[in-house]
């Protein structure tokens, strides 16, 4: 179930010689339960894009796969409105925000 270990690390294919960013992604609610971890560390090609980050998370923790299409990201505690223009670095606080329900 979930990741192979807490804080597991996955490498996403990058062009030869390209720099990569190691990013720690915080997990909450259903994502935390699916991964059986409070965070996942992944590596994405620089500059980091949320599309690459989403793919890296899917590779690192296949159990997150069903949640990823409907989940959103926050960067530096700001919910990302436009994923195509969102920027982050290795030192950014990034969180995966799964869909929530309630009343």
Tab-separated table of C-alpha atoms in Angstrom, residues 56-100:
chain	number	residue	atom	x	y	z
A	56	UNK	CA	6.697	12.108	-10.238
A	57	UNK	CA	4.178	11.620	-7.427
A	58	UNK	CA	2.311	9.019	-9.461
A	59	UNK	CA	5.581	7.162	-10.054
A	60	UNK	CA	6.751	7.428	-6.440
A	61	UNK	CA	3.424	6.421	-4.911
A	62	UNK	CA	1.104	4.596	-7.310
A	63	UNK	CA	-1.575	4.610	-4.597
A	64	UNK	CA	-1.883	8.382	-5.143
A	65	UNK	CA	-2.806	7.809	-8.804
A	66	UNK	CA	-6.587	7.879	-8.338
A	67	UNK	CA	-6.416	11.097	-6.289
A	68	UNK	CA	-4.027	13.070	-8.501
A	69	UNK	CA	-6.448	14.122	-11.280
A	70	UNK	CA	-8.793	15.808	-8.799
A	71	UNK	CA	-6.140	17.095	-6.373
A	72	UNK	CA	-4.626	20.561	-6.315
A	73	UNK	CA	-1.275	21.887	-5.182
A	74	UNK	CA	-0.311	24.649	-2.837
A	75	UNK	CA	3.068	26.379	-3.028
A	76	UNK	CA	4.253	28.384	-0.018
A	77	UNK	CA	0.805	27.918	1.576
A	78	UNK	CA	-0.979	29.507	-1.409
A	79	UNK	CA	-3.450	27.374	-3.339
A	80	UNK	CA	-2.310	27.266	-6.958
A	81	UNK	CA	-4.938	28.715	-9.289
A	82	UNK	CA	-3.022	28.330	-12.576
A	83	UNK	CA	-0.825	25.234	-12.633
A	84	UNK	CA	0.759	26.161	-15.973
A	85	UNK	CA	2.285	29.346	-14.554
A	86	UNK	CA	3.070	28.132	-11.022
A	87	UNK	CA	6.739	28.111	-10.105
A	88	UNK	CA	8.523	26.350	-7.273
A	89	UNK	CA	12.038	25.527	-6.203
A	90	UNK	CA	13.637	22.778	-4.155
A	91	UNK	CA	13.207	24.913	-1.036
A	92	UNK	CA	9.522	25.682	-1.659
A	93	UNK	CA	6.870	24.282	0.635
A	94	UNK	CA	4.672	22.248	-1.705
A	95	UNK	CA	1.564	20.362	-0.626
A	96	UNK	CA	-0.841	18.063	-2.414
A	97	UNK	CA	-4.413	18.990	-1.536
A	98	UNK	CA	-6.818	16.116	-2.239
A	99	UNK	CA	-10.520	16.716	-2.744
A	100	UNK	CA	-12.440	17.014	0.510
